Amino acid sequence: MPELPEVETIARGLRATIVGRIVREAQVLHPAIVRFHPPTSMAGEKIVTVDRRAKLLRIHLQSGWMAVAHFKMSGRLWVTDSTTTLPQHTHFRALLDDNAQLLFVDPRRFGFVGLLTPQEWQQWPFARTLGPEPLETPPEILASRFTGRRAIKAVLLDQRTIAGVGNIYADESLFAAGIHPATLARALTPAHRNRLAQAIRQILQEAIRAGGSTISDYRNAMGDKGLFQEQFAVYGRAGLPCTHCHTPLVRSHVAGRSTVWCPQCQPLA
DNA sequence: AGCGGGACCTGTGGGC
DNA sequence: TGCCCACAGGTCCCGC
C-alpha cells in the first residue's frame, strides 16, 4: 500500500497525536508480524519523535530505542480511543496514557513492527543500503543515479537508487517526465534524467499535499482517506484517454509490475 | 547482470 | 449463490 507520501502522511498524523505520550501497555496479537525485538517492551516508554525514512515509519522512544514499522502492501497504523473495538487483522496494540491506542493493522501480514537500537538500525542491511530521500536531495544528485542497464522503472523501484518510490509514483513520475517505463536507464539523455528527477519531487510533493493516495484501504493515522488518486494521470487508467493527448493508455508488465503509460507521450528512447 | 517467476498472505471483483 | 481466476500500494530469493 503505502509509498513515501502515504508513510509521510501517517508520520505527520502521529507526530501531532502521540508525541509526548507514555505507552502504558503493549501487546502483540499476531507474532508473525514481529521483526527484530518484540515491540511489547515499548511499555513504560515515552514517545519522543516520529519520523520516516523511505517507506519505513519510525517511532523514537526516550530510552533511545526506536519502533520501526513497514506497511508493505496492506499495513496501517492508526490511533483510536482505547474503547474502540479492535478492527479485523489488528496485530499490535499500544495503549497510551491519554486513553488512546495505537494499532498496527495488516490483512495480508506482509508488514512488520519491531524495536531496534540506533546501532542495530545502522547495521540493518536494508536501511544501510537505502538511497537518498528524494525530497531532501538536490535533483542533480537524483538524476545522476538513473544509470545502469535495467529498465528505468526497475531502477526507480529499487530502494537503493531512491528511497520511497513505489509502483504508483514510479508510473506517475515517468508519465510526467515523458519517459517510457521500459527505457534502459543508460539510454536516458541528461535532459531526460533531469526531467525525471524534477518530476519525482513534484509528484511526491503534490501527493503529500493531498494526504497520499487511497486506492482501497489506505488511511492516515486518523482513519482518513488520501485524495491524490483523483490526480492520477496513468495509474489505474489503462484504456482511458491520456490526459494530455487523448491516446488510450496502455497497460503491461515492466520490472515484474503492472505498468501504465501513454504510447504517444512516453516514447521508448 | 538482470529478468521472470514464485513466495509471503488476505481480500475483492469479474466472469461464468 | 458459488466457484475460479486475476489482481492488489512491497520486498526477497531462486534459477536461467
XYZ file of N, CA, C and O in Angstrom, chain A residues 28-121:
376
model
N 1.315 -7.847 21.486
C 1.389 -8.410 20.142
C 0.275 -9.441 20.023
O 0.177 -10.355 20.833
N -0.559 -9.274 19.017
C -1.696 -10.192 18.843
C -1.413 -11.240 17.776
O -2.088 -12.244 17.693
N -0.429 -10.961 16.940
C -0.028 -11.949 15.929
C 1.490 -11.903 15.791
O 2.028 -11.020 15.124
N 2.174 -12.871 16.382
C 3.648 -12.842 16.455
C 4.330 -12.798 15.096
O 5.469 -12.334 15.000
N 3.648 -13.238 14.047
C 4.299 -13.300 12.731
C 4.721 -11.934 12.219
O 5.596 -11.842 11.362
N 4.117 -10.862 12.708
C 4.466 -9.533 12.190
C 5.615 -8.898 12.978
O 6.017 -7.783 12.671
N 6.140 -9.591 13.956
C 7.248 -9.032 14.735
C 8.570 -9.264 14.026
O 8.870 -10.370 13.592
N 9.340 -8.193 13.895
C 10.716 -8.285 13.388
C 11.609 -7.671 14.438
O 11.183 -6.812 15.191
N 12.842 -8.076 14.496
C 13.793 -7.533 15.469
C 13.289 -7.820 16.889
O 12.742 -8.873 17.132
N 13.453 -6.866 17.793
C 12.992 -7.089 19.174
C 11.488 -6.845 19.253
O 10.987 -5.894 18.663
N 10.768 -7.675 20.012
C 9.317 -7.526 20.107
C 8.922 -6.151 20.641
O 9.535 -5.657 21.607
N 7.927 -5.534 20.023
C 7.516 -4.187 20.430
C 6.780 -4.151 21.764
O 6.383 -3.082 22.220
N 6.616 -5.296 22.397
C 5.977 -5.316 23.722
C 6.778 -4.508 24.734
O 6.213 -3.949 25.666
N 8.098 -4.415 24.527
C 8.884 -3.666 25.513
C 8.796 -2.151 25.330
O 9.549 -1.404 25.961
N 7.866 -1.682 24.503
C 7.575 -0.245 24.460
C 6.873 0.195 25.742
O 6.833 1.393 26.057
N 6.308 -0.767 26.455
C 5.563 -0.426 27.676
C 6.438 0.348 28.648
O 7.584 -0.037 28.921
N 5.927 1.469 29.145
C 6.664 2.311 30.077
C 7.477 3.390 29.402
O 7.984 4.301 30.059
N 7.601 3.321 28.087
C 8.434 4.272 27.345
C 7.657 5.530 26.949
O 6.464 5.478 26.671
N 8.384 6.635 26.895
C 7.809 7.881 26.386
C 8.143 8.032 24.900
O 9.273 7.757 24.488
N 7.159 8.461 24.120
C 7.361 8.672 22.681
C 7.928 10.067 22.469
O 7.311 11.064 22.843
N 9.112 10.120 21.870
C 9.831 11.385 21.762
C 9.630 12.057 20.404
O 9.342 13.252 20.318
N 9.794 11.300 19.339
C 9.558 11.840 17.990
C 9.064 10.722 17.082
O 9.230 9.538 17.398
N 8.495 11.129 15.966
C 8.080 10.182 14.929
C 8.640 10.697 13.624
O 8.537 11.890 13.329
N 9.278 9.815 12.852
C 9.750 10.251 11.541
C 9.642 9.122 10.528
O 9.094 8.056 10.819
N 10.139 9.406 9.330
C 10.037 8.466 8.221
C 11.366 8.383 7.509
O 12.056 9.402 7.361
N 11.751 7.194 7.111
C 12.905 7.023 6.216
C 12.440 6.062 5.146
O 12.027 4.937 5.472
N 12.484 6.494 3.875
C 11.950 5.680 2.777
C 10.491 5.342 3.090
O 9.713 6.224 3.439
N 10.103 4.076 3.021
C 8.724 3.710 3.341
C 8.618 3.198 4.767
O 7.612 2.589 5.138
N 9.652 3.432 5.558
C 9.644 2.974 6.953
C 9.206 4.087 7.885
O 9.666 5.227 7.774
N 8.330 3.738 8.814
C 7.924 4.682 9.845
C 8.700 4.379 11.118
O 8.861 3.211 11.478
N 9.192 5.431 11.777
C 9.977 5.215 12.989
C 9.402 6.021 14.151
O 9.144 7.221 14.017
N 9.225 5.350 15.267
C 8.763 5.996 16.493
C 9.920 5.936 17.478
O 10.334 4.847 17.891
N 10.465 7.107 17.824
C 11.642 7.154 18.692
C 11.215 7.255 20.154
O 10.375 8.079 20.497
N 11.809 6.415 20.966
C 11.449 6.338 22.378
C 12.525 6.991 23.233
O 13.687 7.123 22.790
N 12.131 7.391 24.433
C 13.039 8.161 25.280
C 14.342 7.429 25.603
O 15.397 8.032 25.709
N 14.275 6.119 25.707
C 15.470 5.338 26.030
C 16.465 5.294 24.872
O 17.590 4.853 25.033
N 16.029 5.742 23.670
C 16.893 5.670 22.505
C 16.485 4.564 21.541
O 16.861 4.582 20.372
N 15.717 3.606 22.026
C 15.211 2.578 21.121
C 14.235 3.201 20.143
O 13.627 4.230 20.423
N 14.085 2.560 18.981
C 13.052 3.018 18.048
C 12.175 1.843 17.615
O 12.668 0.732 17.423
N 10.896 2.153 17.503
C 9.965 1.185 16.923
C 9.897 1.481 15.434
O 9.697 2.616 15.032
N 10.112 0.447 14.633
C 10.105 0.600 13.185
C 8.944 -0.199 12.605
O 8.722 -1.340 13.018
N 8.201 0.414 11.688
C 7.097 -0.300 11.035
C 7.229 -0.171 9.527
O 7.570 0.895 9.005
N 7.002 -1.291 8.831
C 6.897 -1.256 7.367
C 5.516 -1.770 7.012
O 5.089 -2.809 7.504
N 4.814 -1.037 6.149
C 3.413 -1.363 5.852
C 3.248 -2.298 4.669
O 2.160 -2.822 4.436
N 4.339 -2.476 3.897
C 4.273 -3.314 2.696
C 3.007 -2.989 1.908
O 2.796 -1.844 1.560
N 2.164 -4.003 1.617
C 1.014 -3.752 0.738
C -0.248 -3.286 1.460
O -1.032 -2.520 0.922
N -0.490 -3.802 2.639
C -1.806 -3.543 3.248
C -1.744 -3.095 4.707
O -2.769 -3.070 5.379
N -0.563 -2.730 5.179
C -0.442 -2.339 6.579
C -1.001 -0.960 6.870
O -1.035 -0.083 5.997
N -1.450 -0.763 8.088
C -1.952 0.530 8.545
C -1.523 0.727 9.982
O -1.374 -0.223 10.729
N -1.365 1.990 10.343
C -1.081 2.325 11.727
C -2.035 3.440 12.061
O -2.076 4.450 11.358
N -2.839 3.251 13.067
C -3.734 4.354 13.397
C -4.055 4.437 14.862
O -3.823 3.517 15.632
N -4.569 5.612 15.195
C -4.821 5.959 16.585
C -6.323 6.075 16.798
O -6.995 6.780 16.063
N -6.801 5.352 17.789
C -8.227 5.456 18.128
C -8.362 5.599 19.639
O -7.383 5.490 20.375
N -9.565 5.802 20.081
C -9.858 5.778 21.511
C -9.727 4.331 21.985
O -10.050 3.406 21.253
N -9.254 4.162 23.205
C -8.985 2.799 23.683
C -10.253 1.968 23.854
O -10.183 0.746 23.994
N -11.404 2.607 23.824
C -12.652 1.847 23.959
C -13.141 1.337 22.609
O -14.067 0.534 22.548
N -12.534 1.826 21.518
C -12.939 1.389 20.178
C -12.619 -0.093 19.980
O -11.543 -0.562 20.346
N -13.552 -0.823 19.422
C -13.357 -2.246 19.128
C -12.181 -2.416 18.173
O -12.038 -1.647 17.220
N -11.342 -3.413 18.416
C -10.194 -3.640 17.536
C -10.676 -4.108 16.168
O -11.466 -5.038 16.079
N -10.169 -3.481 15.103
C -10.535 -3.919 13.758
C -9.983 -5.318 13.479
O -9.034 -5.770 14.142
N -10.565 -5.988 12.502
C -10.021 -7.248 11.999
C -8.544 -7.039 11.652
O -8.168 -5.983 11.168
N -7.753 -8.075 11.893
C -6.339 -8.049 11.498
C -5.512 -7.035 12.258
O -4.547 -6.492 11.738
N -5.923 -6.727 13.485
C -5.066 -5.920 14.363
C -4.020 -6.860 14.947
O -4.362 -7.830 15.602
N -2.741 -6.555 14.682
C -1.678 -7.464 15.104
C -0.823 -6.909 16.234
O -0.052 -7.636 16.842
N -0.930 -5.609 16.460
C -0.185 -5.000 17.559
C -1.009 -3.842 18.112
O -1.675 -3.133 17.354
N -0.936 -3.679 19.433
C -1.711 -2.623 20.071
C -0.893 -2.015 21.192
O -0.338 -2.725 22.027
N -0.783 -0.689 21.198
C -0.115 0.024 22.288
C -1.124 0.968 22.921
O -1.697 1.822 22.246
N -1.314 0.798 24.207
C -2.234 1.643 24.957
C -1.456 2.830 25.502
O -0.417 2.653 26.150
N -1.950 4.052 25.263
C -1.218 5.254 25.674
C -1.838 5.877 26.922
O -2.965 5.543 27.305
N -1.081 6.800 27.528
C -1.526 7.368 28.811
C -2.647 8.394 28.684
O -3.139 8.895 29.686
N -3.029 8.719 27.441
C -4.154 9.653 27.288
C -5.412 8.924 26.837
O -6.313 9.518 26.260
N -5.400 7.605 27.056
C -6.571 6.801 26.746
C -6.756 6.585 25.241
O -7.838 6.229 24.787
N -5.689 6.821 24.472
C -5.724 6.492 23.049
C -5.013 5.157 22.867
O -4.297 4.698 23.761
N -5.216 4.526 21.734
C -4.462 3.315 21.432
C -3.913 3.413 20.011
O -4.562 3.936 19.110
N -2.691 2.911 19.866
C -2.019 2.887 18.568
C -2.105 1.459 18.050
O -1.668 0.524 18.723
N -2.684 1.283 16.856
C -2.926 -0.062 16.326
C -2.176 -0.299 15.029
O -2.165 0.557 14.147
N -1.563 -1.466 14.910
C -0.989 -1.904 13.631
C -1.919 -2.957 13.060
O -2.118 -4.012 13.645
N -2.492 -2.630 11.906
C -3.488 -3.490 11.265
C -2.956 -3.871 9.893
O -2.498 -2.996 9.155
N -2.974 -5.143 9.550
C -2.430 -5.557 8.256
C -3.031 -6.878 7.792
O -2.549 -7.954 8.167
N -4.075 -6.813 6.944
C -4.740 -8.041 6.492
C -3.779 -9.053 5.870
O -3.859 -10.245 6.151
N -2.866 -8.603 5.033
C -2.009 -9.565 4.330
C -0.799 -9.989 5.148
O -0.096 -10.931 4.767
N -0.518 -9.278 6.184
C 0.588 -9.627 7.083
C 1.954 -9.656 6.405
O 2.834 -10.429 6.795
N 2.130 -8.854 5.354
C 3.467 -8.717 4.772
C 4.292 -7.733 5.597
O 5.510 -7.752 5.577
N 3.606 -6.822 6.261
C 4.282 -5.760 7.003
C 4.870 -6.266 8.306
O 4.709 -7.433 8.673
N 5.593 -5.393 8.983
C 6.186 -5.786 10.256
C 6.379 -4.588 11.184
O 6.366 -3.430 10.740
N 6.542 -4.908 12.458
C 6.829 -3.926 13.501
C 7.894 -4.513 14.410
O 7.881 -5.717 14.673
N 8.807 -3.682 14.885
C 9.794 -4.188 15.832
C 10.650 -3.077 16.402
O 10.610 -1.950 15.916
N 11.390 -3.409 17.404
C 12.263 -2.440 18.072
C 13.716 -2.654 17.680
O 14.174 -3.783 17.529
N 14.406 -1.537 17.541
C 15.832 -1.559 17.198
C 16.562 -0.514 18.022
O 16.005 0.532 18.334
N 17.812 -0.775 18.325
C 18.668 0.283 18.863
C 19.181 1.069 17.653
O 19.174 0.556 16.527
N 19.656 2.298 17.873
C 20.237 3.062 16.759
C 21.367 2.296 16.071
O 21.502 2.344 14.844
N 22.144 1.567 16.836
C 23.240 0.781 16.249
C 22.679 -0.322 15.350
O 23.201 -0.563 14.261
N 21.641 -0.986 15.832
C 21.044 -2.055 15.022
C 20.441 -1.498 13.737
O 20.499 -2.122 12.680
N 19.852 -0.305 13.851
C 19.328 0.353 12.644
C 20.457 0.582 11.646
O 20.322 0.268 10.459
